[in-house]
Structures are given as structure tokens and as C-alpha cells.
mmCIF file of C-alpha atoms in Angstrom:
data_model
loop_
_atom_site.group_PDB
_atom_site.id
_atom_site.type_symbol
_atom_site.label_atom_id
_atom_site.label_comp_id
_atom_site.label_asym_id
_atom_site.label_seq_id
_atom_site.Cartn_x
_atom_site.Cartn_y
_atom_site.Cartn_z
ATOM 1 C CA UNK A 1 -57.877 -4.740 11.534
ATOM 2 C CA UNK A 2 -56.459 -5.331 8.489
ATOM 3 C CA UNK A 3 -52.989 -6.709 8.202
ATOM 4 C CA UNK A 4 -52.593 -7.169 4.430
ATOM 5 C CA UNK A 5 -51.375 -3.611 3.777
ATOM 6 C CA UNK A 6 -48.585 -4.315 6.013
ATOM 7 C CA UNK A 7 -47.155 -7.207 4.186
ATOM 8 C CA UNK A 8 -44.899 -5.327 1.795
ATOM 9 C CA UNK A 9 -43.190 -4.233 5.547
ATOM 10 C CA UNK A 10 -42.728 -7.891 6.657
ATOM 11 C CA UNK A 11 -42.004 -9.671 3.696
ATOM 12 C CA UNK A 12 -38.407 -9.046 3.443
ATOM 13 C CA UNK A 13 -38.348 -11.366 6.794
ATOM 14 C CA UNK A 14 -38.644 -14.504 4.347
ATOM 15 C CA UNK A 15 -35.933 -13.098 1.850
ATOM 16 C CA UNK A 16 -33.576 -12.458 5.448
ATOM 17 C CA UNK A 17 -34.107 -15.898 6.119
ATOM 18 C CA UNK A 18 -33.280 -17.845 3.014
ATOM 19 C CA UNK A 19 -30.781 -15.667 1.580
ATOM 20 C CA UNK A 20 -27.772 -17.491 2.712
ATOM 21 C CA UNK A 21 -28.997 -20.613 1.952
ATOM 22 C CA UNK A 22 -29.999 -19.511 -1.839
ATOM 23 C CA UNK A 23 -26.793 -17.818 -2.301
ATOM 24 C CA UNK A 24 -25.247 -21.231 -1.284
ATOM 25 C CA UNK A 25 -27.806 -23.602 -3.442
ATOM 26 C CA UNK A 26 -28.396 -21.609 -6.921
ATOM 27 C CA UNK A 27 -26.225 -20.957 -9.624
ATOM 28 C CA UNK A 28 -24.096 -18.180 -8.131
ATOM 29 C CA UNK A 29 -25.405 -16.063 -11.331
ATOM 30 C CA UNK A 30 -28.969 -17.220 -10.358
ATOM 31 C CA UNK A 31 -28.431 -16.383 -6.943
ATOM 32 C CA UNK A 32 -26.679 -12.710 -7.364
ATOM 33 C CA UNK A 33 -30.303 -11.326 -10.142
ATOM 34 C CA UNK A 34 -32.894 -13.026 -7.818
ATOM 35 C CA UNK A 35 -31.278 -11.790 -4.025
ATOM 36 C CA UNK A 36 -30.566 -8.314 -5.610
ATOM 37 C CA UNK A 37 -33.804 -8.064 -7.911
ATOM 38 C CA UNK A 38 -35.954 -9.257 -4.986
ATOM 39 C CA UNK A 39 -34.393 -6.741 -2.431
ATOM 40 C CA UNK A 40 -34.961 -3.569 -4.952
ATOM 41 C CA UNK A 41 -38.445 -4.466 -5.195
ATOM 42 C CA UNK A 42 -38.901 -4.864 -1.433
ATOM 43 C CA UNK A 43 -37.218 -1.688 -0.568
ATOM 44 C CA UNK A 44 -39.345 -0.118 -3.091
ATOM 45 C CA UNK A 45 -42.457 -1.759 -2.064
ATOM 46 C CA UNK A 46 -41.429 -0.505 1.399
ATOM 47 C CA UNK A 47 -41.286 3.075 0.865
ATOM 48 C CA UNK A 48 -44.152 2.875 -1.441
ATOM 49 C CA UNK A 49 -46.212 1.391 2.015
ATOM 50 C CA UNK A 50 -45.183 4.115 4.106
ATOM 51 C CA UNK A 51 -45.650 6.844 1.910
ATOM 52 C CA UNK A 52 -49.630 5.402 1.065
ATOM 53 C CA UNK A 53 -49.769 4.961 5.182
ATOM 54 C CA UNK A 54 -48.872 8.582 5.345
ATOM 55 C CA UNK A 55 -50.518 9.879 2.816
ATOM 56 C CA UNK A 56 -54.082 8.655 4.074
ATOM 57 C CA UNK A 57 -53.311 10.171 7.825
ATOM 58 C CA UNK A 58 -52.644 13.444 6.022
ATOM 59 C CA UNK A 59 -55.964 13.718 4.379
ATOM 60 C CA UNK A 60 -57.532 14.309 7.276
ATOM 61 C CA UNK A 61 -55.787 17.357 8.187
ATOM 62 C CA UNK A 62 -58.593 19.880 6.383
ATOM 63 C CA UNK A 63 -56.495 22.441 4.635
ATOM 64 C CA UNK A 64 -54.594 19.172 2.864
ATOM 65 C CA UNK A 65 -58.317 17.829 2.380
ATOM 66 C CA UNK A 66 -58.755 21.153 0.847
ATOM 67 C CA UNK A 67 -56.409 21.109 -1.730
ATOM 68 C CA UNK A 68 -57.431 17.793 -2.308
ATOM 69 C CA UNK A 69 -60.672 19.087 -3.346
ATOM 70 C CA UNK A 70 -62.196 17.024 -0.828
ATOM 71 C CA UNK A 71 -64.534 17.296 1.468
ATOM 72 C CA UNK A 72 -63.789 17.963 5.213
ATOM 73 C CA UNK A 73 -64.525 14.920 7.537
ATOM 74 C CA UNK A 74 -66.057 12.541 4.749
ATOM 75 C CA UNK A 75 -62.776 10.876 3.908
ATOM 76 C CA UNK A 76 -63.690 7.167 5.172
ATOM 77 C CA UNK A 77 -61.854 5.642 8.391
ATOM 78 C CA UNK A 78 -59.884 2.777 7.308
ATOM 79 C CA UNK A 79 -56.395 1.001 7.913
ATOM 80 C CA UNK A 80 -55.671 3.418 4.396
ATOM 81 C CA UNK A 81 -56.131 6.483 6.409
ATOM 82 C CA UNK A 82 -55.344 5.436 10.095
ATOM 83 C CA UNK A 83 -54.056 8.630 11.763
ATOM 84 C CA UNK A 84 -52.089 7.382 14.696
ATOM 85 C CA UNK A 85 -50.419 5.024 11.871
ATOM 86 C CA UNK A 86 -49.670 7.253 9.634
ATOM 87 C CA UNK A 87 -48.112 9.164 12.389
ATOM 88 C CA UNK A 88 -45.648 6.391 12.846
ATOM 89 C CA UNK A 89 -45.435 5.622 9.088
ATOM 90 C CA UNK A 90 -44.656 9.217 8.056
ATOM 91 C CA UNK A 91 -41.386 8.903 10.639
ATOM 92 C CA UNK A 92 -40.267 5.476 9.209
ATOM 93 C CA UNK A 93 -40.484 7.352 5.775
ATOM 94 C CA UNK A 94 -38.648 10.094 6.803
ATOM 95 C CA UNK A 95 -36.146 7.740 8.428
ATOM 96 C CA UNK A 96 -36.033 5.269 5.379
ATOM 97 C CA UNK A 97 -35.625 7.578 2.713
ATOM 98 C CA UNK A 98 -33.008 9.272 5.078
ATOM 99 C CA UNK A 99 -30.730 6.317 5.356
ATOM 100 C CA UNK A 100 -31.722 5.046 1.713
ATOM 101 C CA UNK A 101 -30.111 8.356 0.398
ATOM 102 C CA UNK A 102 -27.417 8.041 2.534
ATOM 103 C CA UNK A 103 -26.688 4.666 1.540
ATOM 104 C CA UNK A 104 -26.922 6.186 -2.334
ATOM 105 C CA UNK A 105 -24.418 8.580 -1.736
ATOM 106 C CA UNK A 106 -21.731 6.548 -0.406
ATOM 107 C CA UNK A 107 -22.298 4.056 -3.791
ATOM 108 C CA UNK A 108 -21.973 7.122 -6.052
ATOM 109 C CA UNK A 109 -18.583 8.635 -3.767
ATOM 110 C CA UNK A 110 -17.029 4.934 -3.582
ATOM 111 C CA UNK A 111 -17.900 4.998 -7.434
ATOM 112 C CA UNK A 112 -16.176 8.130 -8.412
ATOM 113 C CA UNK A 113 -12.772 7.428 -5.733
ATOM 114 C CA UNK A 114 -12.400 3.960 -7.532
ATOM 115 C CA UNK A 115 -12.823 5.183 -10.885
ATOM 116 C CA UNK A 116 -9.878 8.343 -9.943
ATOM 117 C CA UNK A 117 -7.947 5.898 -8.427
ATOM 118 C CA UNK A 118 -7.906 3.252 -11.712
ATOM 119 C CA UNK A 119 -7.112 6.586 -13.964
ATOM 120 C CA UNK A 120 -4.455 7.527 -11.629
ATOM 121 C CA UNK A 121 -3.116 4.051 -11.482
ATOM 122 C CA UNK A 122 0.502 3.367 -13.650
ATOM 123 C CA UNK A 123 0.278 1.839 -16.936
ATOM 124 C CA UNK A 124 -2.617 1.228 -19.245
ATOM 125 C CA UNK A 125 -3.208 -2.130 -18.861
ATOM 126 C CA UNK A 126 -6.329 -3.638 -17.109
ATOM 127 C CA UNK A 127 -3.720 -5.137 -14.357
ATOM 128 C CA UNK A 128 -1.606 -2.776 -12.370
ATOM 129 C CA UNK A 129 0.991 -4.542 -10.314
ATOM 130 C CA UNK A 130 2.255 -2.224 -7.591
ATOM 131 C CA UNK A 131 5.550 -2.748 -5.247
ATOM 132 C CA UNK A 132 4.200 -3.597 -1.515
ATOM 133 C CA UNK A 133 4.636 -6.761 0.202
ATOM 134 C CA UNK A 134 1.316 -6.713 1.331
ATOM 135 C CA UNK A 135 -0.662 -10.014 -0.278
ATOM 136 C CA UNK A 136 -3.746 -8.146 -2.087
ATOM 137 C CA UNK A 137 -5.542 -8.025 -4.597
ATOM 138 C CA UNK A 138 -8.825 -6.307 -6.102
ATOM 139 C CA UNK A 139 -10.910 -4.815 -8.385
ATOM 140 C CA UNK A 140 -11.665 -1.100 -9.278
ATOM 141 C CA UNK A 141 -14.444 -0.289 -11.130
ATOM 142 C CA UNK A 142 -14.068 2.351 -13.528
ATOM 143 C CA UNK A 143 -14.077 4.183 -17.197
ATOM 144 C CA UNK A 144 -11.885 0.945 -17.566
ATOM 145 C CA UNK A 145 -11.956 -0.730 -14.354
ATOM 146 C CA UNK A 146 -8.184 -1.615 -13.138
ATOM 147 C CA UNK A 147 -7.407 -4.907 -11.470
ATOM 148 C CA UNK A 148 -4.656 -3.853 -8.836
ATOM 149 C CA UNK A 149 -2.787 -7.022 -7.621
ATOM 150 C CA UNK A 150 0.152 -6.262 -4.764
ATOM 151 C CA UNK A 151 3.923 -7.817 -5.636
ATOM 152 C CA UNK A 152 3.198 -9.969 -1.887
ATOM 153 C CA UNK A 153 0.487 -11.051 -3.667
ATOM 154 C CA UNK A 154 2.381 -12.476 -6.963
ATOM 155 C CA UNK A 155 5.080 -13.808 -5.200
ATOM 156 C CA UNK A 156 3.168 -15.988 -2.890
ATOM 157 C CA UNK A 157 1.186 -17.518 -5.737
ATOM 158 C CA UNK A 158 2.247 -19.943 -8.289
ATOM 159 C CA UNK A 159 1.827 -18.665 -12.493
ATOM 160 C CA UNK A 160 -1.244 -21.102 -12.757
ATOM 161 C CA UNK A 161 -3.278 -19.215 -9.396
ATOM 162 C CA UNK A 162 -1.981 -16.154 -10.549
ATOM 163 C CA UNK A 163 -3.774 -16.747 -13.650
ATOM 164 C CA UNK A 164 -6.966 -17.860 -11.654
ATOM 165 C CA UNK A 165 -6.496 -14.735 -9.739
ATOM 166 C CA UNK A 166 -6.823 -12.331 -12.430
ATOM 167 C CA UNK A 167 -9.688 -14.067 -14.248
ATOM 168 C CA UNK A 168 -11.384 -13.975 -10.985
ATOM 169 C CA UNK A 169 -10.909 -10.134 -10.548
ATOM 170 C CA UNK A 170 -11.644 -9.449 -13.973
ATOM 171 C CA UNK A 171 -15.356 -11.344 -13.842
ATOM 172 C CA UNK A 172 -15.766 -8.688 -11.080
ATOM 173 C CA UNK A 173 -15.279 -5.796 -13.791
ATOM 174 C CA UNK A 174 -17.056 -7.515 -16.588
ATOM 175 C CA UNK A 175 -19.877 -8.249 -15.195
ATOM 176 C CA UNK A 176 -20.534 -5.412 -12.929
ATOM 177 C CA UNK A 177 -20.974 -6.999 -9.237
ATOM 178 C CA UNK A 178 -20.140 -3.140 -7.818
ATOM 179 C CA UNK A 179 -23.787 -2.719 -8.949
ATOM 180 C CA UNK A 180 -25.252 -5.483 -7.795
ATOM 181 C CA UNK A 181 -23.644 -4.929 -4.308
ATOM 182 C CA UNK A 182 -24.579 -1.034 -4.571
ATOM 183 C CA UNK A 183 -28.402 -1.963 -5.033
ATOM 184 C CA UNK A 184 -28.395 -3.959 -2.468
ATOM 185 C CA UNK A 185 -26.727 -1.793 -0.190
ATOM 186 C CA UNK A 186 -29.424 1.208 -0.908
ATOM 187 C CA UNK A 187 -32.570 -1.434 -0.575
ATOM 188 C CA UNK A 188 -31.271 -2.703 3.180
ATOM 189 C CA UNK A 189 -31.066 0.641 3.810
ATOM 190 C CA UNK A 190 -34.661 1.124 2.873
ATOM 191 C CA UNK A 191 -35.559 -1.847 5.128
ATOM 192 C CA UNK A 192 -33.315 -3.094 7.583
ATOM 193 C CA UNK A 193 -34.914 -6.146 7.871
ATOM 194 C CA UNK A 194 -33.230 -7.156 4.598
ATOM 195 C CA UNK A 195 -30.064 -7.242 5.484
ATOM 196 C CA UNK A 196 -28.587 -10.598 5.586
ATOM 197 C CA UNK A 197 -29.332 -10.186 1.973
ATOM 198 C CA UNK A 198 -26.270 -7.616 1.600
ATOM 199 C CA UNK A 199 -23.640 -10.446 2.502
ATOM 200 C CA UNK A 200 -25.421 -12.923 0.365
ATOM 201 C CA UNK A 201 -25.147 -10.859 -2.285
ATOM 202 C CA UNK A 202 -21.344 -10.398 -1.862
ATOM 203 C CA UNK A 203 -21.208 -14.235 -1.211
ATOM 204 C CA UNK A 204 -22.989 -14.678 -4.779
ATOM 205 C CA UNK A 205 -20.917 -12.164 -6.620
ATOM 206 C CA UNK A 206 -17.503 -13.847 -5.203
ATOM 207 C CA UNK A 207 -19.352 -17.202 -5.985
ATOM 208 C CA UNK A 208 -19.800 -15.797 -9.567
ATOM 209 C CA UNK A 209 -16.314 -14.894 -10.071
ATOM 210 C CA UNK A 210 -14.736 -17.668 -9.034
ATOM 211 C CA UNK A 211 -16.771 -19.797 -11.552
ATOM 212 C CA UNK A 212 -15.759 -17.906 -13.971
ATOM 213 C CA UNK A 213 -11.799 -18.081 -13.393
ATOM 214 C CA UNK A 214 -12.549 -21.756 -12.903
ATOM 215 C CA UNK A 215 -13.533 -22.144 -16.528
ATOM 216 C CA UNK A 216 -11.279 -19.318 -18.058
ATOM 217 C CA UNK A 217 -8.367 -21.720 -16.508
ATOM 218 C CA UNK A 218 -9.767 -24.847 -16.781
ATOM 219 C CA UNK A 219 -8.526 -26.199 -13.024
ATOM 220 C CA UNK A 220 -10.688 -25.530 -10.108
ATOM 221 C CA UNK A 221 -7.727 -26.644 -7.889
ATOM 222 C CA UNK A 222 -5.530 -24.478 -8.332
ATOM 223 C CA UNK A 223 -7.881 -21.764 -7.624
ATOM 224 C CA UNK A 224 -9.433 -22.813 -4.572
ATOM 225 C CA UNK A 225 -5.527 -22.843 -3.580
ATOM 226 C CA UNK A 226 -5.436 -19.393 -4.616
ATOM 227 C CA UNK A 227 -8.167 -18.205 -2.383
ATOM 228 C CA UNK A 228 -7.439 -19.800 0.636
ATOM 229 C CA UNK A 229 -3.519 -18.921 -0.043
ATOM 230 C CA UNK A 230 -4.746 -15.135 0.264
ATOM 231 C CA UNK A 231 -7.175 -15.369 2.842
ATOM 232 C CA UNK A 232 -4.811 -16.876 5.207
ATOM 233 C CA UNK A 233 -1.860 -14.552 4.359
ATOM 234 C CA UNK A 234 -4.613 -11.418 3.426
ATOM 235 C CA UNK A 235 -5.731 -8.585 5.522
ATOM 236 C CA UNK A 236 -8.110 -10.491 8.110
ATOM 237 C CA UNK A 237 -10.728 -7.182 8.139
ATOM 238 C CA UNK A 238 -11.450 -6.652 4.203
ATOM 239 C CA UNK A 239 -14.915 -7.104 3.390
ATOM 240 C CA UNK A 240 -15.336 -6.088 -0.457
ATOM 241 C CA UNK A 241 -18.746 -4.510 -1.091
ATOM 242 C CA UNK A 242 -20.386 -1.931 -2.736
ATOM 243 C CA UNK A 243 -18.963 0.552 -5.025
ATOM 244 C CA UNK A 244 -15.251 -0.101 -3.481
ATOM 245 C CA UNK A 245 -12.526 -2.782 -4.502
ATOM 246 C CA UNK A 246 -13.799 -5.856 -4.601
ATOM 247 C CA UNK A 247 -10.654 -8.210 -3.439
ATOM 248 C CA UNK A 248 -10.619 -12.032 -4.176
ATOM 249 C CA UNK A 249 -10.584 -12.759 -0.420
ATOM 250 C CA UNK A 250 -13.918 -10.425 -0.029
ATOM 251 C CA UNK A 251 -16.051 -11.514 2.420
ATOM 252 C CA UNK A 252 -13.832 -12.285 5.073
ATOM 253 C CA UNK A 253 -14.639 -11.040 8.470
ATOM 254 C CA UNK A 254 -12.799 -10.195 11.568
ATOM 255 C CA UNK A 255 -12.826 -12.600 14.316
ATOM 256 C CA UNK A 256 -16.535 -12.723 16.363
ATOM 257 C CA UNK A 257 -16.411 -13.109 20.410
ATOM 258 C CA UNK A 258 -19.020 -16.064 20.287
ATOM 259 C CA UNK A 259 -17.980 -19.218 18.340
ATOM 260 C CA UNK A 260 -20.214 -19.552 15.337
ATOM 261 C CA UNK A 261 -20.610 -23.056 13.852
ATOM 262 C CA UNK A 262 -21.224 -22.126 10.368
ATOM 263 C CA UNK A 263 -18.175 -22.044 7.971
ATOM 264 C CA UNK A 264 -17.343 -18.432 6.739
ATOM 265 C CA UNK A 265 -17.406 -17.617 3.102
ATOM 266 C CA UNK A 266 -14.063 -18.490 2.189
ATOM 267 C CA UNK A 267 -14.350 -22.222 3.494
ATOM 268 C CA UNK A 268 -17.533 -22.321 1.966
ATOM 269 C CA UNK A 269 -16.207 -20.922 -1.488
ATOM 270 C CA UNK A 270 -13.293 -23.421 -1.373
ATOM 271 C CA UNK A 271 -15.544 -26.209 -0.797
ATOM 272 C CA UNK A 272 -18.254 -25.292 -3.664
ATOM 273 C CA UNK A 273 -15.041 -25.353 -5.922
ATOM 274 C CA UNK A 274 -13.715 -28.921 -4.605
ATOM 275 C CA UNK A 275 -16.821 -29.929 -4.793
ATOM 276 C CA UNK A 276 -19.335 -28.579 -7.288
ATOM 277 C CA UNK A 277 -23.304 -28.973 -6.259
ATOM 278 C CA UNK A 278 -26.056 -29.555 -8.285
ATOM 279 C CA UNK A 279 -28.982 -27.360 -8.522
ATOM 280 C CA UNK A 280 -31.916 -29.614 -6.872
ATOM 281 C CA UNK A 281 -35.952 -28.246 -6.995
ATOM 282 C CA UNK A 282 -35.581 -27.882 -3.306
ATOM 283 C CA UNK A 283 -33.740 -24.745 -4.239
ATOM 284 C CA UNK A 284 -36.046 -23.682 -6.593
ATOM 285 C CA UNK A 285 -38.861 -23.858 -4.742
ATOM 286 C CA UNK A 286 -36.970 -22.447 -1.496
ATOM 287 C CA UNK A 287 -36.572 -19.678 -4.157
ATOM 288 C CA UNK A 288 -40.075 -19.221 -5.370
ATOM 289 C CA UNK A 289 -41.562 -19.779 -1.523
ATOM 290 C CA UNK A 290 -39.230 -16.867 -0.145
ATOM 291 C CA UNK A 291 -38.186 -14.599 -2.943
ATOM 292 C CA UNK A 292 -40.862 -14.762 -5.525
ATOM 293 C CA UNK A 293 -43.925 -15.105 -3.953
ATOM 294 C CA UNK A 294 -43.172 -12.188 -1.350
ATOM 295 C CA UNK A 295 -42.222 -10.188 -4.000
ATOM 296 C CA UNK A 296 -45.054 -10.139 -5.710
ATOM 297 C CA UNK A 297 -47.318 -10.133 -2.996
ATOM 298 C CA UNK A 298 -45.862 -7.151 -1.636
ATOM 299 C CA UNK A 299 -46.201 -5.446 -4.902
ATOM 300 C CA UNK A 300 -50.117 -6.414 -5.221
ATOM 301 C CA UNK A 301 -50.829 -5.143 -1.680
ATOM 302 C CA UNK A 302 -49.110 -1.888 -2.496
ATOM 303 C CA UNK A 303 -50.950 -1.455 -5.791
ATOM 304 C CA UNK A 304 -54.727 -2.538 -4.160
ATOM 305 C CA UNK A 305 -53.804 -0.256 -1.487
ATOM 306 C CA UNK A 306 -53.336 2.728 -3.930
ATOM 307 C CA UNK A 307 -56.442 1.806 -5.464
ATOM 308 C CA UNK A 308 -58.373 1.612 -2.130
ATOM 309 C CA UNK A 309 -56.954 5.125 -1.168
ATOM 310 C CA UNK A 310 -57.536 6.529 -4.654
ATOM 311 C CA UNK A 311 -61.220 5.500 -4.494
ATOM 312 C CA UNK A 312 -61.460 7.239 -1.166
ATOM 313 C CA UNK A 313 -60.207 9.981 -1.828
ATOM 314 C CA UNK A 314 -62.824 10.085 -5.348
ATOM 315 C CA UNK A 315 -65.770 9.269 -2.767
ATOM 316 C CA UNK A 316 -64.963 12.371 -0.397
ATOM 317 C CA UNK A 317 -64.542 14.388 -3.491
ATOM 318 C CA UNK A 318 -67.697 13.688 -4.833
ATOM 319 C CA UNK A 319 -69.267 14.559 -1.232
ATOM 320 C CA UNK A 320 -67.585 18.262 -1.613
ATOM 321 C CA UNK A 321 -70.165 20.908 -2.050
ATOM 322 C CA UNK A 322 -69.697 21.857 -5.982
ATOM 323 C CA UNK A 323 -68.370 25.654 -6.341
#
């Protein structure tokens, strides 16, 4: 049996696997492009699989072969046009494009609520301080985007972190991570099996911002105090992803039952800021060995397997009694 036209199915195990560890070793900038452009390929690649899968089971049905212009029977027996498979493929499709769409939707409504909510915000200004002791902060995107800190917020920090703060929140509007997050959300959809990549993608974007407000105030201190200032005194459940505000504590999570050893993102953001790492080949290659390469691969299986169905489909055509 052949396995290759499976691969674009499977490959987003590899990208699960590294994806916290790249979001950790590259460039956070690096890291958000390559996690998000590798899991819009792979969710593409994976409906493109099941729909081929389908496809070839259908051909045998003879009134499809029909309109086909093929003729009945002669269409070759091959992984391309497995029937029991594309039995189970034509369900996944129906169940991937299902929760794909779904996932689409709530991007474009989180989208539209942020962007009312920045219009209907006070003042003109990109920040908009409102009167609530709750320590918050985040970032709506919009037609402008509004940065929304809370007076609890300002009043626990010191001028210098509130300045890291808002350079932190505006990187979020500047350079887009809503999207970033939103494409990722839709391709895990897709393929569940790509889903660690979601929070690595958050990680990265959060990653990204704070390197920015580190340069925009020159002191990496002072924001690292920042962040773990609002994560302790924050809301312990906000997890900013997607199309919704995206909060400079996003990423924590509430409390699990089983003790993980792994830091959580916040530690692990406070630590890349106290201590910067270098970007070794290892991570590179990690990169190219988990991203890259199943990328591509899964694209050049989908592609020869459209070509191997195509010419099928030509061969029972040609075998059609002419009219």
C-alpha cells in the first residue's frame, strides 16, 4: 500500500513537536512567519489530501464517472481511488472544512467586536485609559487599533514599565499578531494535530512584542518587571489569541491538576529578557528538519497525487466509447 499520499495528513506531527521549542530558540519574528506560514500550508495541504482521497472514491460511482466523461469500471484501482478510503476521507473533509469555517468565523466576529469596541472607546488617542481597579491591559485591533490600559494597571507600575507597557501593546497593533494568531487558529482547525502550534504562535507574538518595547525603551529590566508585575496581580484565566485583545500578560493559563515541570510563558518570557539567547544552527536545522522539509513534502505529495489522479481519470476517458 502506498503511504506517501498520506504524508501531507501526518506531517503536522513534526511541526506539533518542535513548535515550542522553535518558538523558544528563533528570533521571536523568525519564529511567529515560519510556525504560522508552515501551519497554513499544512492545513491546506490537508484539505487538499482529503478532498483528492474523496474525489478518486467518487469516480467510481457511474453516473459521477458519467459526467466525467469516463468510462464505467475502467477507472484504475489505486490508493488515488480507494473506495473504503475515500469513504473515511470524504467525512474528515466534511468535518475539517466544518470546524475550519467555524474557526474563520469566530476570527472575522472577534475582528469586527474589537474594532466597535476601539471606535466606541473615549478619546482619540491610540491609548485609552479607563477608571477600574482591575490591573489590565491590551490591545484592540482595529480601523486604528486602541491600546486600552486599566487605572489598576497604571498605578501599580512605575512611569519607566508603563512606558515598556505601551510599546509592548503597540508592537501588537503595528505589526498585526491578531493575524498571525487568526491563521493559525483556522489551520489547527483544519488539522488538529497542529495544535501545539496555536500557543507557540501566541508565545512568539508576545516574544515579538516584548523585544520590541525592550528596544523602544532601551531597559529590558524594567520590562521584564512589568510583565511579571501584571501577571501576578492580572486576571489568572486571560489567554490573548486570535482576533481578541491581546493583553501583555497573554498566555497565562489557569492552574492544571497535574504538576507540570516546564515553566509557563511568562517565566519563560521574563527569563529570555534577563537573559537574551543566541540563535545557534541547532535551531536552524531543528527548523528546516520539522518545519521546512514537511512542508514541502506535503505539498509535493499533494501535487504528484493530483497528477496521478488526473492521468487516471485521462486513461478511463480515453477507454469511453466515442459518441
Amino acid at each position: 500500500m502506498d503511504l506517501d499520499q498520506y504524508v501531507p495528513l501526518v506531517a503536522p506531527v513534526s511541526a506539533a513537536l518542535a513548535a515550542r521549542p522553535l518558538a523558544w530558540r528563533l528570533p521571536p519574528r523568525a519564529a511567529t512567519w515560519l510556525l504560522t506560514a508552515g501551519a497554513a500550508i499544512m492545513g491546506l495541504a490537508t484539505v487538499c489530501c482529503l478532498v483528492l482521497l474523496t474525489s478518486g472514491g467518487l469516480l467510481h460511482i457511474s453516473w459521477i464517472a458519467a459526467l466525467a466523461d469516463m468510462a464505467p469500471g475502467e477507472l484504475p484501482r489505486s490508493p488515488e481511488t480507494n473506495v473504503p478510503m475515500a469513504t473515511v476521507a470524504g467525512v474528515l473533509l466534511v468535518v475539517s472544512l466544518a470546524m475550519a469555517t467555524r474557526a474563520a468565523l469566530v476570527q472575522v466576529r472577534g475582528l469586527r467586536s474589537s474594532a466597535r469596541a476601539a471606535r466606541n472607546l473615549p478619546g482619540r488617542d491610540v491609548v485609552a485609559i479607563v477608571e477600574d481597579d482591575q490591573v489590565d491591559a491590551y490591545a484592540l485591533p482595529g480601523r486604528p487599533g486602541r491600546v486600552v490600559v486599566s487605572t489598576g494597571m497604571l498605578e501599580l507600575l512605575t512611569p519607566i514599565e508603563q512606558g515598556a507597557l505601551l510599546a509592548h501593546e503597540r508592537s501588537h497593533l503595528s505589526a498585526r499578531h491578531h493575524l498571525f494568531r487568526g491563521v493559525t487558529a483556522v489551520a489547527v482547525a483544519a488539522n488538529p494535530l497542529l495544535w501545539p502550534l496555536r500557543d507557540a504562535v501566541v508565545f512568539s507574538t508576545e516574544r515579538w512584542a516584548d523585544e520590541f518595547a525592550a528596544r523602544t525603551i532601551g531597559d529590558r529590566t524594567h520590562l521584564a518587571r512589568a510583565i511579571g508585575k501584571a501577571s501576578l496581580a492580572g486576571p489568572s484565566g486571560r489567554l490573548a489569541e486570535g482576533a481578541g485583545g491581546m493583553s501583555i500578560i497573554g498566555g497565562t493559563r489557569r492552574p492544571r491538576l497535574r504538576r507540570d515541570p516546564r515553566p509557563g510563558p511568562v517565566p519563560r518570557r521574563v527569563m529570555a529578557l534577563m537573559r537574551p539567547r543566541r540563535v545557534r544552527r541547532s535551531a536552524i536545522f531543528l527548523a528546516l528538519l520539522t518545519i521546512a522539509v514537511p512542508t514541502f513534502t506535503a505539498t509535493q505529495q499533494v501535487g504528484e497525487a493530483a497528477q496521478e489522479l488526473h492521468g487516471q481519470v485521462e486513461f478511463a476517458q480515453e477507454q469511453a466509447p466515442t459518441r
